[in-house]
Amino acid sequence: MPADKILVVDDEQSMTQFLSIVLRKEGFQVTAVNNGKDALDKVRAEGFDVVITDIKMPGMDGIQLLSQLKKHDPSLPVVIMTAYASQQSAIDAVNMGAFQYLIKNAKNDEIKLVVRNALEMRKVRSENLFLKRELKKGHEEKVIIGSSDEMVRVFKMVDKVADSEATILIQGESGTGKELIAREIHYRSGKAQGPFVSINCGAIPRDLLESNLFGHVKGSFTGAVRDSAGLFQVAEGGTFFLDEVGDMPLATQVKLLRALQEREIIPVGGTQPIKIDCRLVAATNADLEKDVSTGRFRADLFYRLNVIPIRLPALRERRDDIHLLVDHFLKRHAHGGTPKLMSKEAMDLLLRYDWPGNVRELENVMERALILDESGTIGPEDLPEKIRFGHSQRGSLVIDTPTLTLEELEKEYIMKVLNHTRWQKKRASEVLGINASTLYRKLLGYGLDKGERPEHMETPETPDAHAA
């Protein structure tokens, strides 16, 4: 792996020599220049992982260099050097986007720590950029399907608000596609070139949620062995999606409100505010107005989030879209082959069902039916009993060999699902309707002690794809 490249900029040769010696001992590849213009030319020509620059230099000073570097590469960490910790220009530089400032008489360990933290930030931003490109590449596959009046109203609202900077609150039941709508807003906005970062507030332990959102400084709690950037910083220049915001503890709600009002955050254990620039989109499956009345959610935060409300209808409220969704899932899971057909009887059952799990449940049901069907046309026997309203036929689940035990039948079905999902155990457990831990225990019972696909096991030729 090539060494990380550090550019040192200072008109004092003694300073560039000192920093070069310290950083080269750490294995970094160091280049030194004595003015801002040469530094900018070097970055444009060669590319660097971190730039350390003095703030006061003749010609192009550190602030001007910072501005030019941010235009060239917004993700490049720039460390500003200053003679005094209280120097206002250094603080202003941080507010303009500098990663941090260093005092010129800082100890060697402090210099190395700041550089390593800057490299960590560079890595996080690069990984997020890669993720963003992958999401864009697959964006057309994860489209929002619907032509009902209810969904047309949603689409029109998305078109109207995507380019604004206003905070958006998406409300809807689980499985209605709140994150898909948030992504659609992002990709239609002026921040589409920035990252789309998401967090499920209900899935993060309460004592770690603040650190995930706002970052933390070294030593702020047990296990905080280094400074760490929060997701607000990772989302810089893009969109930050807060899913299930209603599950956020009241203490964290206070800090989120301050971040929205002041456009700045303070890491856990820190004292220095950090400016933020990202568009916030929140979502919830709860009745936040009711939670406000009971004291579970802050009224001031609710009004700050609910600038533009978007309500997603449940699938039972837009049954006209079920035909379109079924056709979409049949084509998606055909993997380029000829899609299977739906019998009229099976479609009638889907149209009558209430879909408490909404579109997500419909996709799981369709994937299960595609696995079970062997005729090319999905019938009622391929649907779960709860949808068949008591129909007892098992269709393609019936095994030709009558001597198999119930345990052997279960194993055969589980293996069939695992093969269909290319041994993506999380996806397989969703199709099976069991927890991932339950699936893992069953695999252990089958002698697959690592939960891995045996080499002789047949797999589909085309990778499985499914909506997030």
CSV table of C-alpha atoms in Angstrom, one decimal:
chain,number,residue,atom,x,y,z
A,1,MET,CA,0.0,0.0,0.0
A,2,PRO,CA,1.5,3.4,-1.0
A,3,ALA,CA,2.3,5.8,1.8
A,4,ASP,CA,-0.1,8.6,2.6
A,5,LYS,CA,1.0,11.9,0.9
A,6,ILE,CA,1.3,15.0,3.1
A,7,LEU,CA,1.9,18.5,1.7
A,8,VAL,CA,3.5,21.0,4.1
A,9,VAL,CA,3.2,24.7,3.2
A,10,ASP,CA,5.2,27.4,5.1
A,11,ASP,CA,7.4,30.3,4.1
A,12,GLU,CA,9.8,29.4,7.0
A,13,GLN,CA,12.2,26.7,5.9
A,14,SER,CA,12.9,25.6,9.5
A,15,MET,CA,9.2,24.8,10.0
A,16,THR,CA,8.9,22.8,6.8
A,17,GLN,CA,12.0,20.9,7.7
A,18,PHE,CA,10.8,20.1,11.2
A,19,LEU,CA,7.4,18.9,10.1
A,20,SER,CA,8.9,16.8,7.3
A,21,ILE,CA,11.2,15.0,9.7
A,22,VAL,CA,8.4,14.3,12.2
A,23,LEU,CA,6.0,13.0,9.6
A,24,ARG,CA,8.5,11.0,7.6
A,25,LYS,CA,9.4,9.1,10.7
A,26,GLU,CA,5.8,8.0,10.8
A,27,GLY,CA,6.1,6.6,7.3
A,28,PHE,CA,4.3,9.4,5.5
A,29,GLN,CA,5.5,10.7,2.1
A,30,VAL,CA,6.1,14.4,2.7
A,31,THR,CA,6.4,17.2,0.1
A,32,ALA,CA,7.3,20.8,1.3
A,33,VAL,CA,6.7,24.1,-0.5
A,34,ASN,CA,7.2,27.7,0.7
A,35,ASN,CA,4.2,29.5,-0.8
A,36,GLY,CA,0.5,29.1,-1.5
A,37,LYS,CA,0.7,29.2,-5.3
A,38,ASP,CA,3.2,26.4,-5.5
A,39,ALA,CA,1.1,24.4,-3.0
A,40,LEU,CA,-2.0,24.8,-5.2
A,41,ASP,CA,-0.1,23.8,-8.3
A,42,LYS,CA,1.3,20.7,-6.5
A,43,VAL,CA,-2.2,19.6,-5.4
A,44,ARG,CA,-3.6,20.0,-8.8
A,45,ALA,CA,-0.8,18.1,-10.5
A,46,GLU,CA,-0.1,15.3,-8.0
A,47,GLY,CA,-2.9,15.0,-5.4
A,48,PHE,CA,-2.4,14.7,-1.7
A,49,ASP,CA,-4.2,13.1,1.3
A,50,VAL,CA,-3.6,16.0,3.8
A,51,VAL,CA,-2.4,19.6,3.5
A,52,ILE,CA,-0.7,21.4,6.4
A,53,THR,CA,-0.4,25.2,5.8
A,54,ASP,CA,0.8,28.2,7.7
A,55,ILE,CA,-1.9,30.9,8.0
A,56,LYS,CA,0.4,33.9,7.4
A,57,MET,CA,2.5,33.8,4.2
A,58,PRO,CA,3.4,36.4,1.6
A,59,GLY,CA,1.3,36.4,-1.6
A,60,MET,CA,-1.5,33.7,-1.2
A,61,ASP,CA,-2.0,33.2,2.5
A,62,GLY,CA,-3.4,30.2,4.3
A,63,ILE,CA,-7.0,31.3,4.2
A,64,GLN,CA,-6.9,32.0,0.4
A,65,LEU,CA,-5.1,28.7,-0.1
A,66,LEU,CA,-7.8,26.9,1.9
A,67,SER,CA,-10.5,28.5,-0.2
A,68,GLN,CA,-8.9,27.4,-3.5
A,69,LEU,CA,-8.2,23.8,-2.2
A,70,LYS,CA,-11.8,23.4,-1.1
A,71,LYS,CA,-12.9,24.4,-4.6
A,72,HIS,CA,-10.5,21.9,-6.2
A,73,ASP,CA,-11.3,19.0,-3.8
A,74,PRO,CA,-13.9,19.5,-1.0
A,75,SER,CA,-13.0,16.3,0.7
A,76,LEU,CA,-9.3,17.2,1.1
A,77,PRO,CA,-8.5,17.8,4.8
A,78,VAL,CA,-6.6,21.1,5.4
A,79,VAL,CA,-4.8,21.7,8.7
A,80,ILE,CA,-4.1,25.3,9.5
A,81,MET,CA,-0.9,26.3,11.5
A,82,THR,CA,-1.0,29.3,13.7
A,83,ALA,CA,1.3,30.9,16.3
A,84,TYR,CA,-1.5,31.3,19.0
A,85,ALA,CA,-4.4,29.1,19.9
A,86,SER,CA,-6.7,32.1,20.3
A,87,GLN,CA,-5.9,33.6,16.9
A,88,GLN,CA,-9.3,34.5,15.3
A,89,SER,CA,-8.2,33.9,11.8
A,90,ALA,CA,-7.4,30.2,12.7
A,91,ILE,CA,-10.9,29.8,14.2
A,92,ASP,CA,-12.4,31.4,11.1
A,93,ALA,CA,-10.5,29.0,8.9
A,94,VAL,CA,-12.1,26.0,10.8
A,95,ASN,CA,-15.5,27.5,10.2
A,96,MET,CA,-14.6,27.8,6.5
A,97,GLY,CA,-13.9,24.1,6.3
A,98,ALA,CA,-10.4,23.6,7.6
A,99,PHE,CA,-10.1,20.2,9.4
A,100,GLN,CA,-8.3,21.6,12.4
A,101,TYR,CA,-5.7,24.1,13.5
A,102,LEU,CA,-2.3,23.4,15.0
A,103,ILE,CA,-0.2,25.6,17.3
A,104,LYS,CA,3.3,26.0,15.8
A,105,ASN,CA,5.0,24.8,19.0
A,106,ALA,CA,2.7,21.7,19.3
A,107,LYS,CA,4.3,18.5,20.5
A,108,ASN,CA,5.3,15.8,18.0
A,109,ASP,CA,2.6,13.5,19.3
A,110,GLU,CA,-0.1,16.1,18.8
A,111,ILE,CA,1.1,16.8,15.3
A,112,LYS,CA,1.0,13.1,14.4
A,113,LEU,CA,-2.5,12.7,16.0
A,114,VAL,CA,-4.0,15.6,14.1
A,115,VAL,CA,-2.6,14.2,10.8
A,116,ARG,CA,-3.9,10.7,11.5
A,117,ASN,CA,-7.3,12.0,12.4
A,118,ALA,CA,-7.3,14.0,9.1
A,119,LEU,CA,-6.4,10.9,7.2
A,120,GLU,CA,-9.2,9.0,8.9
A,121,MET,CA,-11.7,11.8,7.9
A,122,ARG,CA,-10.3,11.5,4.3
A,123,LYS,CA,-10.9,7.8,4.3
A,124,VAL,CA,-14.5,8.1,5.6
A,125,ARG,CA,-15.3,10.7,3.0
A,126,SER,CA,-13.8,8.6,0.2
A,127,GLU,CA,-15.7,5.5,1.3
A,128,ASN,CA,-18.9,7.5,1.4
A,129,LEU,CA,-18.2,8.9,-2.1
A,130,PHE,CA,-17.8,5.3,-3.3
A,131,LEU,CA,-21.1,4.4,-1.7
A,132,LYS,CA,-22.8,7.4,-3.2
A,133,ARG,CA,-21.6,6.4,-6.7
A,134,GLU,CA,-22.8,2.8,-6.1
A,135,LEU,CA,-26.2,4.1,-5.0
A,136,LYS,CA,-26.4,6.3,-8.1
A,137,LYS,CA,-25.5,3.4,-10.3
A,138,GLY,CA,-28.3,1.3,-8.8
A,139,HIS,CA,-30.7,4.2,-8.5
A,140,GLU,CA,-32.8,3.4,-11.5
A,141,GLU,CA,-33.4,-0.1,-10.1
A,142,LYS,CA,-34.8,1.3,-6.9
A,143,VAL,CA,-37.5,3.3,-8.4
A,144,ILE,CA,-40.8,4.3,-6.7
A,145,ILE,CA,-43.7,2.6,-8.4
A,146,GLY,CA,-47.2,4.0,-8.4
A,147,SER,CA,-49.8,5.7,-10.6
A,148,SER,CA,-52.6,6.0,-8.1
A,149,ASP,CA,-53.9,9.5,-7.2
A,150,GLU,CA,-52.3,9.1,-3.8
A,151,MET,CA,-48.8,8.5,-5.2
A,152,VAL,CA,-49.2,11.1,-7.9
A,153,ARG,CA,-49.7,13.7,-5.2
A,154,VAL,CA,-46.5,12.5,-3.5
A,155,PHE,CA,-44.5,12.7,-6.8
A,156,LYS,CA,-45.8,16.3,-7.4
A,157,MET,CA,-44.7,17.3,-3.9
A,158,VAL,CA,-41.3,15.8,-4.4
A,159,ASP,CA,-40.9,17.8,-7.6
A,160,LYS,CA,-41.8,21.0,-5.8
A,161,VAL,CA,-39.6,20.7,-2.8
A,162,ALA,CA,-36.5,18.8,-4.0
A,163,ASP,CA,-34.6,22.0,-4.9
A,164,SER,CA,-35.4,23.9,-1.7
A,165,GLU,CA,-33.2,23.9,1.4
A,166,ALA,CA,-36.2,23.4,3.7
A,167,THR,CA,-36.3,20.5,6.2
A,168,ILE,CA,-38.6,17.7,5.2
A,169,LEU,CA,-40.5,15.2,7.4
A,170,ILE,CA,-41.7,12.1,5.6
A,171,GLN,CA,-44.5,10.2,7.5
A,172,GLY,CA,-45.7,6.8,6.8
A,173,GLU,CA,-46.0,3.2,8.0
A,174,SER,CA,-43.0,0.8,8.0
A,175,GLY,CA,-42.4,-0.5,4.5
A,176,THR,CA,-44.1,2.3,2.6
A,177,GLY,CA,-40.8,3.5,1.0
A,178,LYS,CA,-39.8,6.5,3.1
A,179,GLU,CA,-36.1,6.1,2.4
A,180,LEU,CA,-36.7,5.7,-1.3
A,181,ILE,CA,-38.6,9.1,-1.3
A,182,ALA,CA,-35.7,10.7,0.7
A,183,ARG,CA,-33.2,9.4,-2.0
A,184,GLU,CA,-35.4,10.7,-4.8
A,185,ILE,CA,-35.5,14.1,-3.1
A,186,HIS,CA,-31.7,14.0,-2.8
A,187,TYR,CA,-31.0,13.0,-6.4
A,188,ARG,CA,-33.4,15.7,-7.7
A,189,SER,CA,-31.8,18.4,-5.5
A,190,GLY,CA,-28.9,20.8,-5.9
A,191,LYS,CA,-27.0,18.5,-3.5
A,192,ALA,CA,-27.2,15.5,-5.7
A,193,GLN,CA,-23.4,15.5,-6.2
A,194,GLY,CA,-22.9,15.3,-2.5
A,195,PRO,CA,-23.3,12.2,-0.3
A,196,PHE,CA,-26.6,10.7,0.8
A,197,VAL,CA,-26.1,9.5,4.4
A,198,SER,CA,-28.7,7.8,6.5
A,199,ILE,CA,-29.2,6.6,10.0
A,200,ASN,CA,-32.0,4.7,11.8
A,201,CYS,CA,-32.4,6.4,15.1
A,202,GLY,CA,-34.2,3.4,16.6
A,203,ALA,CA,-31.5,0.9,15.6
A,204,ILE,CA,-28.6,2.7,17.4
A,205,PRO,CA,-28.2,2.2,21.2
A,206,ARG,CA,-29.2,5.4,23.0
A,207,ASP,CA,-25.8,5.9,24.6
A,208,LEU,CA,-24.1,5.8,21.1
A,209,LEU,CA,-26.6,7.8,19.1
A,210,GLU,CA,-25.2,11.2,19.9
A,211,SER,CA,-21.7,10.1,19.0
A,212,ASN,CA,-22.9,8.7,15.7
A,213,LEU,CA,-24.7,12.0,14.9
A,214,PHE,CA,-22.3,14.6,16.2
A,215,GLY,CA,-19.0,12.7,16.6
A,216,HIS,CA,-16.8,12.7,19.7
A,217,VAL,CA,-13.4,13.7,21.0
A,218,LYS,CA,-10.8,11.3,22.4
A,219,GLY,CA,-11.5,10.3,26.0
A,220,SER,CA,-15.1,11.6,26.0
A,221,PHE,CA,-16.3,8.1,27.1
A,222,THR,CA,-15.0,4.6,27.6
A,223,GLY,CA,-13.8,3.3,24.2
A,224,ALA,CA,-13.3,6.8,22.7
A,225,VAL,CA,-9.6,6.2,21.9
A,226,ARG,CA,-9.5,8.8,19.2
A,227,ASP,CA,-11.4,11.8,17.8
A,228,SER,CA,-14.2,10.6,15.5
A,229,ALA,CA,-16.3,12.6,13.0
A,230,GLY,CA,-20.1,12.3,13.2
A,231,LEU,CA,-22.5,11.6,10.4
A,232,PHE,CA,-23.4,15.3,10.1
A,233,GLN,CA,-19.8,15.9,9.0
A,234,VAL,CA,-19.8,12.9,6.7
A,235,ALA,CA,-23.0,14.3,5.0
A,236,GLU,CA,-21.3,17.6,4.3
A,237,GLY,CA,-22.5,19.0,1.0
A,238,GLY,CA,-25.2,16.4,0.7
A,239,THR,CA,-28.4,15.1,2.4
A,240,PHE,CA,-28.6,13.6,5.9
A,241,PHE,CA,-31.6,11.2,6.3
A,242,LEU,CA,-32.8,10.6,9.9
A,243,ASP,CA,-35.1,7.6,9.8
A,244,GLU,CA,-37.4,6.9,12.8
A,245,VAL,CA,-36.6,10.2,14.3
A,246,GLY,CA,-39.5,9.7,16.7
A,247,ASP,CA,-37.3,7.1,18.6
A,248,MET,CA,-34.7,9.7,19.4
A,249,PRO,CA,-34.2,10.4,23.2
A,250,LEU,CA,-35.3,13.8,24.5
A,251,ALA,CA,-31.7,14.7,25.4
A,252,THR,CA,-30.6,14.1,21.9
A,253,GLN,CA,-33.6,16.0,20.5
A,254,VAL,CA,-32.3,19.1,22.3
A,255,LYS,CA,-28.9,18.8,20.5
A,256,LEU,CA,-30.5,18.1,17.1
A,257,LEU,CA,-32.7,21.2,17.5
A,258,ARG,CA,-29.6,23.3,18.2
A,259,ALA,CA,-27.8,21.8,15.2
A,260,LEU,CA,-30.8,22.8,12.9
A,261,GLN,CA,-31.1,26.3,14.4
A,262,GLU,CA,-27.4,27.2,14.5
A,263,ARG,CA,-26.2,25.1,11.6
A,264,GLU,CA,-23.4,23.8,13.8
A,265,ILE,CA,-22.6,20.8,16.0
A,266,ILE,CA,-20.4,20.2,19.0
A,267,PRO,CA,-18.9,16.7,19.2
A,268,VAL,CA,-19.5,14.7,22.4
A,269,GLY,CA,-16.9,15.8,24.9
A,270,GLY,CA,-15.9,18.7,22.8
A,271,THR,CA,-16.3,22.5,23.2
A,272,GLN,CA,-15.5,23.8,19.7
A,273,PRO,CA,-18.5,24.2,17.4
A,274,ILE,CA,-18.2,22.8,13.9
A,275,LYS,CA,-20.2,24.4,11.0
A,276,ILE,CA,-22.3,22.0,9.0
A,277,ASP,CA,-23.8,22.2,5.5
A,278,CYS,CA,-26.2,19.4,4.7
A,279,ARG,CA,-29.9,19.2,3.9
A,280,LEU,CA,-31.9,17.3,6.6
A,281,VAL,CA,-34.7,14.9,5.7
A,282,ALA,CA,-36.4,13.1,8.6
A,283,ALA,CA,-38.9,10.2,8.6
A,284,THR,CA,-41.1,8.5,11.1
A,285,ASN,CA,-43.8,5.8,11.3
A,286,ALA,CA,-45.1,7.4,14.6
A,287,ASP,CA,-47.7,10.0,15.2
A,288,LEU,CA,-45.3,12.8,16.2
A,289,GLU,CA,-48.1,15.3,17.0
A,290,LYS,CA,-49.5,12.8,19.5
A,291,ASP,CA,-46.0,12.2,20.9
A,292,VAL,CA,-45.7,16.0,21.3
A,293,SER,CA,-48.9,16.1,23.3
A,294,THR,CA,-47.7,13.3,25.6
A,295,GLY,CA,-44.2,14.8,26.1
A,296,ARG,CA,-42.3,12.1,24.2
A,297,PHE,CA,-41.2,14.5,21.5
A,298,ARG,CA,-40.3,18.1,21.7
A,299,ALA,CA,-42.8,20.5,20.1
A,300,ASP,CA,-40.1,23.0,19.0
A,301,LEU,CA,-38.1,20.2,17.2
A,302,PHE,CA,-41.3,18.9,15.6
A,303,TYR,CA,-42.1,22.3,14.1
A,304,ARG,CA,-38.5,22.7,12.9
A,305,LEU,CA,-38.6,19.2,11.2
A,306,ASN,CA,-42.1,19.6,9.8
A,307,VAL,CA,-41.5,22.5,7.6
A,308,ILE,CA,-42.5,20.5,4.5
A,309,PRO,CA,-44.5,17.3,5.5
A,310,ILE,CA,-44.9,14.5,3.0
A,311,ARG,CA,-47.3,11.7,3.9
A,312,LEU,CA,-46.8,8.3,2.2
A,313,PRO,CA,-50.0,6.2,1.9
A,314,ALA,CA,-50.1,2.6,3.1
A,315,LEU,CA,-50.4,0.0,0.3
A,316,ARG,CA,-54.0,-0.8,1.3
A,317,GLU,CA,-54.8,2.9,0.5
A,318,ARG,CA,-53.5,2.6,-3.0
A,319,ARG,CA,-54.5,-0.9,-4.1
A,320,ASP,CA,-54.6,0.3,-7.7
A,321,ASP,CA,-50.8,0.2,-7.6
A,322,ILE,CA,-50.5,-3.5,-6.6
A,323,HIS,CA,-50.7,-4.6,-10.3
A,324,LEU,CA,-47.8,-2.3,-11.2
A,325,LEU,CA,-45.8,-3.4,-8.2
A,326,VAL,CA,-46.3,-7.1,-8.8
A,327,ASP,CA,-45.2,-6.6,-12.5
A,328,HIS,CA,-42.1,-4.7,-11.3
A,329,PHE,CA,-41.1,-7.4,-8.8
A,330,LEU,CA,-41.7,-10.2,-11.3
A,331,LYS,CA,-39.4,-8.5,-13.9
A,332,ARG,CA,-36.7,-7.6,-11.3
A,333,HIS,CA,-36.4,-11.1,-9.9
A,334,ALA,CA,-36.4,-12.7,-13.4
A,335,HIS,CA,-32.8,-11.4,-13.6
A,336,GLY,CA,-33.0,-10.7,-17.3
A,337,GLY,CA,-34.9,-13.9,-18.1
A,338,THR,CA,-38.6,-14.3,-19.0
A,339,PRO,CA,-40.7,-13.1,-16.1
A,340,LYS,CA,-43.2,-15.5,-14.6
A,341,LEU,CA,-46.9,-14.9,-14.8
A,342,MET,CA,-49.6,-14.3,-12.1
A,343,SER,CA,-52.8,-16.2,-12.2
A,344,LYS,CA,-56.0,-14.2,-11.8
A,345,GLU,CA,-56.8,-16.1,-8.6
A,346,ALA,CA,-53.5,-15.3,-7.0
A,347,MET,CA,-53.8,-11.6,-8.1
A,348,ASP,CA,-57.3,-11.4,-6.6
A,349,LEU,CA,-55.9,-12.6,-3.3
A,350,LEU,CA,-53.1,-10.0,-3.3
A,351,LEU,CA,-55.7,-7.3,-4.0
A,352,ARG,CA,-57.9,-8.3,-1.1
A,353,TYR,CA,-55.1,-8.6,1.5
A,354,ASP,CA,-54.5,-5.5,3.8
A,355,TRP,CA,-50.7,-5.5,3.6
A,356,PRO,CA,-49.7,-4.5,7.2
A,357,GLY,CA,-46.0,-4.6,6.0
A,358,ASN,CA,-46.8,-2.5,2.9
A,359,VAL,CA,-44.6,-2.6,-0.2
A,360,ARG,CA,-41.7,-4.4,1.7
A,361,GLU,CA,-44.1,-7.2,2.6
A,362,LEU,CA,-45.4,-7.5,-1.0
A,363,GLU,CA,-41.9,-7.8,-2.3
A,364,ASN,CA,-41.0,-10.6,0.2
A,365,VAL,CA,-44.2,-12.4,-0.7
A,366,MET,CA,-43.4,-12.2,-4.4
A,367,GLU,CA,-39.9,-13.4,-3.9
A,368,ARG,CA,-41.2,-16.4,-1.9
A,369,ALA,CA,-43.8,-17.2,-4.5
A,370,LEU,CA,-41.1,-17.1,-7.2
A,371,ILE,CA,-39.0,-19.6,-5.2
A,372,LEU,CA,-41.9,-22.0,-4.7
A,373,ASP,CA,-43.5,-21.9,-8.1
A,374,GLU,CA,-42.3,-24.5,-10.6
A,375,SER,CA,-45.0,-24.1,-13.3
A,376,GLY,CA,-44.1,-20.6,-14.6
A,377,THR,CA,-47.4,-19.2,-13.4
A,378,ILE,CA,-47.8,-18.2,-9.7
A,379,GLY,CA,-51.0,-19.5,-8.2
A,380,PRO,CA,-52.8,-19.2,-4.8
A,381,GLU,CA,-50.8,-22.3,-3.6
A,382,ASP,CA,-47.6,-20.3,-3.9
A,383,LEU,CA,-48.8,-17.6,-1.5
A,384,PRO,CA,-48.7,-17.6,2.3
A,385,GLU,CA,-51.7,-19.0,4.2
A,386,LYS,CA,-52.4,-15.6,5.7
A,387,ILE,CA,-53.0,-14.3,2.2
A,388,ARG,CA,-54.9,-17.4,1.0
A,389,PHE,CA,-57.4,-16.9,3.9
A,390,GLY,CA,-57.2,-20.4,5.1
A,391,HIS,CA,-56.5,-22.3,1.9
A,392,SER,CA,-54.5,-25.4,2.9
A,393,GLN,CA,-52.9,-26.3,-0.4
A,394,ARG,CA,-49.1,-26.2,-0.3
A,395,GLY,CA,-48.6,-26.3,-4.1
A,396,SER,CA,-44.9,-26.5,-5.0
A,397,LEU,CA,-44.0,-26.9,-1.3
A,398,VAL,CA,-45.3,-30.5,-1.5
A,399,ILE,CA,-42.2,-32.8,-1.6
A,400,ASP,CA,-42.4,-35.8,-3.9
A,401,THR,CA,-40.8,-38.1,-1.4
A,402,PRO,CA,-43.4,-39.0,1.3
A,403,THR,CA,-40.8,-40.5,3.7
A,404,LEU,CA,-39.1,-37.2,4.6
A,405,THR,CA,-39.5,-36.0,8.2
A,406,LEU,CA,-40.8,-32.5,9.0
A,407,GLU,CA,-37.2,-31.5,9.9
A,408,GLU,CA,-36.0,-32.7,6.5
A,409,LEU,CA,-38.7,-30.9,4.7
A,410,GLU,CA,-37.8,-27.7,6.6
A,411,LYS,CA,-34.1,-28.1,5.7
A,412,GLU,CA,-34.9,-28.7,2.0
A,413,TYR,CA,-37.0,-25.5,1.9
A,414,ILE,CA,-34.4,-23.4,3.7
A,415,MET,CA,-31.7,-24.6,1.4
A,416,LYS,CA,-33.9,-23.7,-1.6
A,417,VAL,CA,-34.4,-20.2,-0.3
A,418,LEU,CA,-30.6,-19.8,0.5
A,419,ASN,CA,-29.7,-20.9,-3.1
A,420,HIS,CA,-32.2,-18.4,-4.5
A,421,THR,CA,-30.7,-15.6,-2.5
A,422,ARG,CA,-27.1,-16.7,-3.3
A,423,TRP,CA,-26.7,-17.4,0.4
A,424,GLN,CA,-27.3,-13.8,1.5
A,425,LYS,CA,-28.5,-14.9,4.9
A,426,LYS,CA,-30.1,-11.6,5.9
A,427,ARG,CA,-32.2,-11.6,2.8
A,428,ALA,CA,-33.0,-15.4,3.2
A,429,SER,CA,-34.2,-14.9,6.8
A,430,GLU,CA,-36.5,-12.1,5.6
A,431,VAL,CA,-38.0,-14.4,2.9
A,432,LEU,CA,-38.3,-17.3,5.4
A,433,GLY,CA,-39.9,-15.0,8.0
A,434,ILE,CA,-37.4,-15.8,10.7
A,435,ASN,CA,-34.7,-13.9,12.6
A,436,ALA,CA,-31.2,-14.1,11.2
A,437,SER,CA,-30.0,-15.6,14.5
A,438,THR,CA,-32.6,-18.4,14.1
A,439,LEU,CA,-31.4,-19.2,10.6
A,440,TYR,CA,-27.8,-19.3,11.8
A,441,ARG,CA,-28.8,-21.8,14.6
A,442,LYS,CA,-30.5,-24.0,12.0
A,443,LEU,CA,-27.5,-23.9,9.8
A,444,LEU,CA,-25.3,-25.0,12.7
A,445,GLY,CA,-27.8,-27.9,13.2
A,446,TYR,CA,-27.2,-28.9,9.6
A,447,GLY,CA,-23.5,-29.1,10.2
A,448,LEU,CA,-22.7,-25.8,8.4
A,449,ASP,CA,-20.8,-24.5,11.4
A,450,LYS,CA,-19.7,-21.3,9.6
A,451,GLY,CA,-23.1,-20.6,8.0
A,452,GLU,CA,-21.4,-20.8,4.6
A,453,ARG,CA,-22.6,-22.3,1.3
A,454,PRO,CA,-21.1,-25.8,0.7
A,455,GLU,CA,-19.0,-25.9,-2.4
A,456,HIS,CA,-21.2,-28.5,-4.1
A,457,MET,CA,-24.4,-26.5,-3.5
A,458,GLU,CA,-26.0,-25.1,-6.7
A,459,THR,CA,-26.4,-21.4,-7.0
A,460,PRO,CA,-28.2,-19.2,-9.5
A,461,GLU,CA,-26.1,-17.8,-12.4
A,462,THR,CA,-27.2,-14.2,-11.9
A,463,PRO,CA,-26.8,-12.2,-8.6
A,464,ASP,CA,-29.9,-11.5,-6.7
A,465,ALA,CA,-31.1,-7.9,-6.5
A,466,HIS,CA,-33.7,-6.4,-4.2
A,467,ALA,CA,-34.9,-3.0,-3.1
A,468,ALA,CA,-33.5,-1.5,0.1
